[in-house]
Amino acid sequence: MNIAILGYGTVGSGVYEVLQMNRSYIAKCAGEELNVKYVLDLREFPGQPVMKVLTHDFNDILNDPEVDIIAEVMGGENPAYEFTKKAILAGKAVCTSNKELVSKHGSELLRLAEENKTNYFFEASVGGGIPIIRPINRSLTADDILEIRSIINGTTNYILTRMKGDGLDFDEALKEAQDNGFAERNPAADIEGLDAARKTAILASLVNQTQVECDDIYTEGITKISAADIAYASRLKAKIKLISLIRRIDGKTYASVSPLIINNRCQLYNVDGVFNAVMVKGNAVGDLMFYGSGAGKLPTASAVVGDIVEAAKHRHINVVTIWDPEILKLADIDDLVYSFFVRVPAAQAENAKSHMRIDVIVDAGIPGEFAFVTEPMSGREFKSRSSELEIISRIRAELA
Ligand code: HSE
């Protein structure tokens, strides 16, 4: 069976490598040899074996009836959207790591795949090498999923880990993540929480079986997290993590991405570096946790190649995934109850004491300010109590 890889960047070269590295085992799983017939990229790769199969023209792939499966690992919405649509309409299966495309057009592309008796698979779009899409779509169909709580951006988790553990500053840690191939081409998508929001939108769409828009998800990144915040969290024997939350309760769905201060009572506390973890709570199965490398060449390629094998085993047989196009209206996350870690100028200490319900005062030896953690309260109550305060920083916390 012939494969084409669209994009020879970090993930694309990983897909090529994994298909060579595990060739015979993969052939057994797929039922036949998988041969890379084309790699599409605008660049040249002089002296590299990939040159033998390199093309600069997508039509070479589209018009070749021998190509059954396409790995779309170019990222970005365009031209990936057009290429994917054309490939599916031509009856080719598409396997992707492209969370931007899946979060925006997943519903439509799945419908097209169904109509054309082929498949659109996207295991690598969430959590890098962690199997989470197929477990949700195939293994957990007995359950009503009540909550998914996760760390699903490797770059920000890497940055926060390096800032806390090794005292690196933000830019140094980001540079390391980029050098390791974890970050997006434009790392603003990572550090501002957009990448995690896209993945949250995919998971929320799957568990609700209908479209959840990325733009509707409350999203805060880590750009405002400072070394001082991390020092305060350490005083609380806690860490700051970028947490994605999907909670389904009383017929409402909440979805958010935001920094959260957690201690070691939360299983996500020890998920460090580029690792991701996804905790799923089902109403029958209870609590599950999926852990692994959330970004990087070979882990992400592993998920793409797993999908390629699945596509090979389901040639011209659509594996149904329900994802309706109707947009779900998300509930207001200010209903949710958290504690809040707050820093204010020292001059406002009395003001804070009289307006906030303070649980614990925190001293990290930083002069000129007053820091505390509130008792648990809704976001709405926090906003109204803190409206008169000049806040240096505030971070949600779960420390119970
Ligand atoms: N930039 C992403 C991350 C890559 O850091 O998690 C994997 O989706």
Short mmCIF file of C-alpha atoms and ligand atoms in Angstrom, two decimals:
data_model
loop_
_atom_site.label_atom_id
_atom_site.label_comp_id
_atom_site.label_asym_id
_atom_site.label_seq_id
_atom_site.Cartn_x
_atom_site.Cartn_y
_atom_site.Cartn_z
CA MET A 1 0.00 0.00 0.00
CA ASN A 2 1.34 3.43 -0.90
CA ILE A 3 1.55 6.36 1.46
CA ALA A 4 2.20 10.04 0.84
CA ILE A 5 3.45 12.40 3.53
CA LEU A 6 2.48 16.06 3.26
CA GLY A 7 5.18 18.11 5.00
CA TYR A 8 8.72 17.00 5.88
CA GLY A 9 9.14 18.99 9.08
CA THR A 10 9.56 17.58 12.59
CA VAL A 11 6.52 15.29 12.45
CA GLY A 12 6.73 14.42 8.74
CA SER A 13 10.35 13.31 8.98
CA GLY A 14 9.36 11.35 12.10
CA VAL A 15 6.59 9.55 10.18
CA TYR A 16 9.08 8.67 7.44
CA GLU A 17 11.56 7.40 10.05
CA VAL A 18 9.06 5.32 12.03
CA LEU A 19 7.73 3.70 8.85
CA GLN A 20 11.32 2.64 7.98
CA MET A 21 12.38 1.79 11.56
CA ASN A 22 9.48 -0.60 12.28
CA ARG A 23 8.82 -1.62 8.71
CA SER A 24 8.26 -5.36 9.14
CA TYR A 25 6.21 -5.14 12.33
CA ILE A 26 4.05 -2.40 10.79
CA ALA A 27 3.57 -4.55 7.67
CA LYS A 28 2.28 -7.41 9.83
CA CYS A 29 -0.13 -5.12 11.68
CA ALA A 30 -1.36 -3.47 8.47
CA GLY A 31 -1.61 -6.74 6.57
CA GLU A 32 0.79 -5.59 3.85
CA GLU A 33 3.92 -3.51 3.29
CA LEU A 34 3.47 0.26 3.61
CA ASN A 35 5.61 2.10 1.11
CA VAL A 36 6.25 5.86 1.17
CA LYS A 37 5.72 6.80 -2.47
CA TYR A 38 5.77 10.60 -2.07
CA VAL A 39 6.82 13.25 0.38
CA LEU A 40 5.48 16.73 -0.39
CA ASP A 41 7.55 19.70 0.70
CA LEU A 42 8.54 22.99 -0.90
CA ARG A 43 12.13 22.57 0.25
CA GLU A 44 14.94 20.39 -1.14
CA PHE A 45 16.81 17.97 1.11
CA PRO A 46 20.08 17.43 -0.76
CA GLY A 47 21.86 14.18 0.02
CA GLN A 48 18.98 12.78 2.07
CA PRO A 49 17.17 9.54 1.12
CA VAL A 50 13.86 11.43 1.07
CA MET A 51 14.96 13.13 -2.17
CA LYS A 52 14.04 9.93 -4.04
CA VAL A 53 10.37 10.41 -3.21
CA LEU A 54 10.20 14.21 -2.89
CA THR A 55 7.65 16.17 -4.87
CA HIS A 56 6.70 19.84 -4.82
CA ASP A 57 3.31 19.28 -6.45
CA PHE A 58 0.32 17.96 -4.50
CA ASN A 59 -1.35 16.94 -7.77
CA ASP A 60 1.28 14.19 -8.22
CA ILE A 61 -0.18 12.61 -5.10
CA LEU A 62 -3.83 13.42 -5.70
CA ASN A 63 -3.82 12.06 -9.23
CA ASP A 64 -1.93 8.87 -8.42
CA PRO A 65 -4.49 6.08 -7.90
CA GLU A 66 -1.81 3.97 -6.21
CA VAL A 67 -1.75 6.32 -3.20
CA ASP A 68 -4.27 5.09 -0.65
CA ILE A 69 -3.26 6.92 2.51
CA ILE A 70 -2.01 10.44 3.13
CA ALA A 71 -0.32 11.68 6.29
CA GLU A 72 -1.11 15.40 6.50
CA VAL A 73 1.53 16.71 8.88
CA MET A 74 2.10 20.14 7.37
CA GLY A 75 0.13 22.02 10.04
CA GLY A 76 -1.87 25.23 9.64
CA GLU A 77 -5.28 25.64 8.03
CA ASN A 78 -4.19 26.34 4.46
CA PRO A 79 -3.39 24.64 2.18
CA ALA A 80 -3.93 21.62 4.47
CA TYR A 81 -7.73 22.05 4.36
CA GLU A 82 -7.89 22.09 0.56
CA PHE A 83 -5.46 19.16 0.23
CA THR A 84 -7.34 17.09 2.81
CA LYS A 85 -10.71 17.71 1.20
CA LYS A 86 -9.44 16.83 -2.27
CA ALA A 87 -7.75 13.67 -0.97
CA ILE A 88 -10.88 12.49 0.85
CA LEU A 89 -13.09 13.25 -2.17
CA ALA A 90 -10.68 11.09 -4.20
CA GLY A 91 -11.30 8.24 -1.71
CA LYS A 92 -7.91 8.46 0.01
CA ALA A 93 -7.66 8.15 3.79
CA VAL A 94 -6.06 11.07 5.60
CA CYS A 95 -4.23 10.80 8.94
CA THR A 96 -3.23 14.05 10.59
CA SER A 97 -1.56 15.77 13.52
CA ASN A 98 -3.11 19.10 12.51
CA LYS A 99 -5.14 20.30 15.52
CA GLU A 100 -5.96 23.65 13.93
CA LEU A 101 -7.61 21.94 10.98
CA VAL A 102 -9.31 19.23 13.04
CA SER A 103 -10.71 21.69 15.60
CA LYS A 104 -12.15 23.92 12.84
CA HIS A 105 -13.18 21.45 10.14
CA GLY A 106 -13.21 18.02 11.85
CA SER A 107 -16.97 17.66 11.59
CA GLU A 108 -17.08 18.40 7.86
CA LEU A 109 -14.03 16.27 7.01
CA LEU A 110 -15.42 13.30 8.94
CA ARG A 111 -18.72 13.59 7.08
CA LEU A 112 -16.89 13.73 3.74
CA ALA A 113 -14.85 10.68 4.72
CA GLU A 114 -18.04 8.79 5.57
CA GLU A 115 -19.66 9.78 2.26
CA ASN A 116 -16.56 8.69 0.32
CA LYS A 117 -16.07 5.40 2.19
CA THR A 118 -12.71 6.39 3.55
CA ASN A 119 -11.31 7.71 6.84
CA TYR A 120 -10.09 10.88 8.50
CA PHE A 121 -8.01 9.98 11.56
CA PHE A 122 -6.43 12.49 13.95
CA GLU A 123 -4.94 10.66 16.94
CA ALA A 124 -1.79 12.82 16.84
CA SER A 125 -3.77 16.06 17.07
CA VAL A 126 -4.14 15.81 20.86
CA GLY A 127 -1.46 14.75 23.34
CA GLY A 128 1.31 13.89 20.82
CA GLY A 129 2.08 10.19 21.28
CA ILE A 130 -0.65 9.56 23.87
CA PRO A 131 -3.54 7.46 22.57
CA ILE A 132 -6.59 9.49 23.60
CA ILE A 133 -8.76 10.04 20.50
CA ARG A 134 -9.25 6.35 19.75
CA PRO A 135 -9.92 5.48 23.42
CA ILE A 136 -12.63 8.16 23.51
CA ASN A 137 -14.13 7.16 20.14
CA ARG A 138 -13.82 3.41 20.43
CA SER A 139 -13.09 2.20 23.96
CA LEU A 140 -15.17 4.52 26.14
CA THR A 141 -18.41 4.42 24.17
CA ALA A 142 -20.16 2.84 27.18
CA ASP A 143 -19.58 5.94 29.27
CA ASP A 144 -20.96 9.39 29.66
CA ILE A 145 -17.71 11.38 30.02
CA LEU A 146 -18.19 13.74 32.95
CA GLU A 147 -14.81 15.42 33.00
CA ILE A 148 -11.50 15.62 31.15
CA ARG A 149 -8.72 17.41 32.97
CA SER A 150 -5.39 17.53 31.21
CA ILE A 151 -2.00 18.96 30.47
CA ILE A 152 -2.04 18.97 26.66
CA ASN A 153 0.64 21.43 25.65
CA GLY A 154 4.19 20.10 25.88
CA THR A 155 5.88 23.45 25.23
CA THR A 156 4.25 25.30 28.13
CA ASN A 157 4.68 22.34 30.47
CA TYR A 158 8.35 22.22 29.51
CA ILE A 159 8.74 25.97 30.12
CA LEU A 160 6.99 25.89 33.51
CA THR A 161 9.02 22.86 34.59
CA ARG A 162 12.35 24.42 33.59
CA MET A 163 11.44 27.77 35.22
CA LYS A 164 10.57 26.07 38.50
CA GLY A 165 13.16 23.28 38.63
CA ASP A 166 16.17 24.99 37.13
CA GLY A 167 15.43 28.66 37.58
CA LEU A 168 15.56 29.32 33.82
CA ASP A 169 13.89 32.47 32.65
CA PHE A 170 10.91 32.24 30.33
CA ASP A 171 12.76 33.01 27.09
CA GLU A 172 15.56 30.51 27.73
CA ALA A 173 13.06 27.76 28.49
CA LEU A 174 11.02 28.59 25.38
CA LYS A 175 14.17 28.50 23.23
CA GLU A 176 14.96 25.01 24.56
CA ALA A 177 11.43 23.82 23.75
CA GLN A 178 11.78 25.22 20.22
CA ASP A 179 15.21 23.61 19.77
CA ASN A 180 13.69 20.27 20.79
CA GLY A 181 10.96 20.59 18.14
CA PHE A 182 8.09 20.82 20.66
CA ALA A 183 6.85 24.31 19.86
CA GLU A 184 4.56 25.45 17.06
CA ARG A 185 6.07 27.39 14.15
CA ASN A 186 4.66 30.47 15.85
CA PRO A 187 5.15 29.67 19.56
CA ALA A 188 2.61 32.34 20.51
CA ALA A 189 0.00 29.61 19.89
CA ASP A 190 1.64 27.54 22.65
CA ILE A 191 2.35 30.19 25.26
CA GLU A 192 -0.95 32.01 24.84
CA GLY A 193 -2.90 28.79 25.30
CA LEU A 194 -4.32 28.59 21.77
CA ASP A 195 -2.75 25.22 20.98
CA ALA A 196 -4.21 23.75 24.19
CA ALA A 197 -7.56 25.39 23.40
CA ARG A 198 -7.64 23.76 19.96
CA LYS A 199 -6.98 20.37 21.53
CA THR A 200 -9.60 21.08 24.20
CA ALA A 201 -12.08 21.93 21.42
CA ILE A 202 -11.38 18.58 19.73
CA LEU A 203 -11.87 16.60 22.96
CA ALA A 204 -14.96 18.60 23.93
CA SER A 205 -16.45 18.10 20.45
CA LEU A 206 -15.87 14.35 20.64
CA VAL A 207 -17.40 13.88 24.09
CA ASN A 208 -20.39 16.05 23.17
CA GLN A 209 -20.55 14.57 19.63
CA THR A 210 -21.08 18.09 18.31
CA GLN A 211 -18.96 21.11 17.42
CA VAL A 212 -17.28 23.05 20.23
CA GLU A 213 -15.64 26.19 18.88
CA CYS A 214 -12.10 26.92 19.99
CA ASP A 215 -12.92 30.63 20.20
CA ASP A 216 -15.68 29.93 22.74
CA ILE A 217 -13.26 28.26 25.16
CA TYR A 218 -12.08 30.51 27.99
CA THR A 219 -8.31 30.67 27.37
CA GLU A 220 -5.46 32.12 29.41
CA GLY A 221 -1.86 31.28 28.54
CA ILE A 222 1.30 31.40 30.61
CA THR A 223 2.81 34.68 29.38
CA LYS A 224 1.89 36.49 32.60
CA ILE A 225 3.37 33.82 34.90
CA SER A 226 6.51 35.21 36.52
CA ALA A 227 9.37 33.76 38.55
CA ALA A 228 7.71 35.41 41.60
CA ASP A 229 4.46 33.49 41.00
CA ILE A 230 6.45 30.28 40.79
CA ALA A 231 8.26 31.13 44.04
CA TYR A 232 4.93 31.70 45.81
CA ALA A 233 3.56 28.41 44.45
CA SER A 234 6.65 26.64 45.78
CA ARG A 235 5.96 28.13 49.23
CA LEU A 236 2.55 26.46 48.97
CA LYS A 237 4.31 23.18 48.07
CA ALA A 238 2.57 23.49 44.75
CA LYS A 239 3.28 23.98 41.04
CA ILE A 240 1.70 26.12 38.34
CA LYS A 241 0.45 24.07 35.38
CA LEU A 242 -1.47 25.03 32.24
CA ILE A 243 -4.61 22.95 32.67
CA SER A 244 -7.32 22.17 30.16
CA LEU A 245 -10.68 21.41 31.73
CA ILE A 246 -13.84 20.02 30.20
CA ARG A 247 -16.62 19.49 32.74
CA ARG A 248 -20.08 18.20 31.82
CA ILE A 249 -22.59 18.66 34.55
CA ASP A 250 -26.38 19.16 34.72
CA GLY A 251 -26.65 19.27 30.93
CA LYS A 252 -24.02 22.03 30.67
CA THR A 253 -20.47 21.84 29.33
CA TYR A 254 -17.68 24.02 30.70
CA ALA A 255 -14.39 24.24 28.83
CA SER A 256 -11.32 26.25 29.76
CA VAL A 257 -7.56 26.48 29.43
CA SER A 258 -5.78 28.38 32.16
CA PRO A 259 -2.88 28.27 34.61
CA LEU A 260 -3.79 26.46 37.81
CA ILE A 261 -1.84 26.07 41.05
CA ILE A 262 -2.00 22.41 42.09
CA ASN A 263 -0.32 20.38 44.80
CA ASN A 264 0.67 16.74 44.93
CA ARG A 265 -2.87 15.63 45.72
CA CYS A 266 -3.59 16.16 42.02
CA GLN A 267 -2.15 13.47 39.72
CA LEU A 268 -1.12 16.13 37.22
CA TYR A 269 1.38 17.56 39.74
CA ASN A 270 4.16 15.19 38.68
CA VAL A 271 3.56 15.55 34.95
CA ASP A 272 6.68 17.52 34.07
CA GLY A 273 8.75 18.55 31.06
CA VAL A 274 7.30 17.75 27.65
CA PHE A 275 5.03 15.09 29.14
CA ASN A 276 1.27 15.46 28.82
CA ALA A 277 -1.44 13.67 30.75
CA VAL A 278 -5.16 13.39 30.19
CA MET A 279 -7.43 12.42 33.09
CA VAL A 280 -10.83 11.18 32.00
CA LYS A 281 -13.77 10.62 34.33
CA GLY A 282 -16.57 8.44 32.97
CA ASN A 283 -19.81 7.73 34.77
CA ALA A 284 -19.25 3.95 34.51
CA VAL A 285 -15.48 3.49 34.26
CA GLY A 286 -14.58 6.09 36.91
CA ASP A 287 -11.16 7.74 36.71
CA LEU A 288 -8.62 7.02 33.98
CA MET A 289 -5.29 8.63 33.26
CA PHE A 290 -3.32 8.66 29.99
CA TYR A 291 0.32 9.80 30.18
CA GLY A 292 3.12 10.22 27.66
CA SER A 293 5.18 12.53 25.46
CA GLY A 294 2.90 15.32 24.31
CA ALA A 295 5.11 16.64 21.53
CA GLY A 296 8.26 15.83 19.62
CA LYS A 297 9.23 14.01 16.46
CA LEU A 298 8.95 10.27 17.14
CA PRO A 299 6.13 10.32 19.75
CA THR A 300 3.87 12.36 17.46
CA ALA A 301 4.92 10.26 14.48
CA SER A 302 4.00 7.14 16.46
CA ALA A 303 0.40 8.37 16.70
CA VAL A 304 0.27 9.28 12.99
CA VAL A 305 1.67 5.91 11.93
CA GLY A 306 -0.78 4.14 14.27
CA ASP A 307 -3.55 5.90 12.33
CA ILE A 308 -1.95 4.93 9.01
CA VAL A 309 -2.07 1.27 10.08
CA GLU A 310 -5.71 1.73 11.14
CA ALA A 311 -6.46 3.28 7.75
CA ALA A 312 -4.72 0.38 5.99
CA LYS A 313 -6.89 -2.06 7.91
CA HIS A 314 -10.04 -0.12 7.00
CA ARG A 315 -9.46 0.56 3.33
CA HIS A 316 -12.79 1.74 1.86
CA ILE A 317 -14.51 1.03 5.19
CA ASN A 318 -15.46 4.13 7.13
CA VAL A 319 -14.89 4.01 10.88
CA VAL A 320 -17.72 6.22 12.13
CA THR A 321 -16.97 9.13 14.47
CA ILE A 322 -19.94 11.21 15.52
CA TRP A 323 -19.17 14.93 15.40
CA ASP A 324 -22.21 16.95 14.38
CA PRO A 325 -21.73 20.45 12.91
CA GLU A 326 -24.14 22.22 15.30
CA ILE A 327 -22.21 24.51 17.65
CA LEU A 328 -22.58 23.76 21.35
CA LYS A 329 -23.08 26.77 23.57
CA LEU A 330 -20.63 26.49 26.45
CA ALA A 331 -21.55 27.45 30.01
CA ASP A 332 -19.90 30.41 31.76
CA ILE A 333 -16.79 29.26 33.62
CA ASP A 334 -17.41 31.94 36.26
CA ASP A 335 -19.94 29.44 37.69
CA LEU A 336 -17.02 27.15 38.61
CA VAL A 337 -15.55 27.23 42.10
CA TYR A 338 -11.81 27.64 42.69
CA SER A 339 -9.52 29.14 45.26
CA PHE A 340 -7.63 32.15 43.93
CA PHE A 341 -3.99 32.98 44.58
CA VAL A 342 -3.65 36.78 44.58
CA ARG A 343 -0.80 39.30 44.86
CA VAL A 344 -1.53 42.94 45.67
CA PRO A 345 0.74 45.88 46.67
CA ALA A 346 1.51 45.82 50.42
CA ALA A 347 -0.44 49.07 50.84
CA GLN A 348 -3.61 47.16 49.89
CA ALA A 349 -3.24 44.41 52.49
CA GLU A 350 -5.99 45.76 54.78
CA ASN A 351 -8.30 46.37 51.85
CA ALA A 352 -7.74 42.78 50.69
CA LYS A 353 -8.32 41.40 54.18
CA SER A 354 -11.65 43.15 54.48
CA HIS A 355 -12.95 42.28 50.98
CA MET A 356 -11.65 38.80 50.25
CA ARG A 357 -12.36 35.58 52.12
CA ILE A 358 -8.68 34.75 52.76
CA ASP A 359 -7.74 31.17 53.54
CA VAL A 360 -3.96 31.51 53.81
CA ILE A 361 -1.41 34.32 53.57
CA VAL A 362 1.74 33.42 51.59
CA ASP A 363 5.17 34.93 52.17
CA ALA A 364 7.85 34.26 49.54
CA GLY A 365 10.14 37.04 50.83
CA ILE A 366 9.16 39.42 48.03
CA PRO A 367 9.13 42.97 49.43
CA GLY A 368 6.35 45.50 48.83
CA GLU A 369 3.51 43.07 48.28
CA PHE A 370 0.87 41.03 50.05
CA ALA A 371 -0.06 37.58 48.74
CA PHE A 372 -2.77 35.17 49.78
CA VAL A 373 -4.99 32.29 48.70
CA THR A 374 -8.74 32.77 49.02
CA GLU A 375 -11.24 30.24 50.26
CA PRO A 376 -12.98 28.45 47.37
CA MET A 377 -15.48 30.69 45.58
CA SER A 378 -17.05 31.05 42.16
CA GLY A 379 -15.28 33.17 39.58
CA ARG A 380 -18.24 35.50 39.78
CA GLU A 381 -17.84 36.02 43.54
CA PHE A 382 -14.10 36.53 43.11
CA LYS A 383 -14.65 39.22 40.49
CA SER A 384 -17.07 41.12 42.66
CA ARG A 385 -14.91 40.91 45.82
CA SER A 386 -11.71 41.90 44.01
CA SER A 387 -13.13 44.71 41.90
CA GLU A 388 -11.61 47.44 44.11
CA LEU A 389 -8.18 45.79 44.41
CA GLU A 390 -5.11 46.59 42.38
CA ILE A 391 -4.07 43.05 41.49
CA ILE A 392 -0.46 42.24 40.54
CA SER A 393 -1.38 38.70 39.63
CA ARG A 394 -4.13 36.18 40.24
CA ILE A 395 -4.04 32.49 39.43
CA ARG A 396 -6.74 29.88 40.06
CA ALA A 397 -5.73 27.28 42.63
CA GLU A 398 -6.90 23.85 43.76
CA LEU A 399 -5.05 23.04 46.95
CA ALA A 400 -7.52 21.01 48.99
N1 HSE B 1 3.30 22.68 20.17
C1 HSE B 1 2.62 21.51 20.62
C2 HSE B 1 2.96 21.28 22.08
C3 HSE B 1 3.02 20.35 19.77
O1 HSE B 1 3.90 21.89 22.57
O2 HSE B 1 2.27 20.51 22.75
C4 HSE B 1 2.19 19.12 19.97
O3 HSE B 1 0.85 19.34 19.60
#
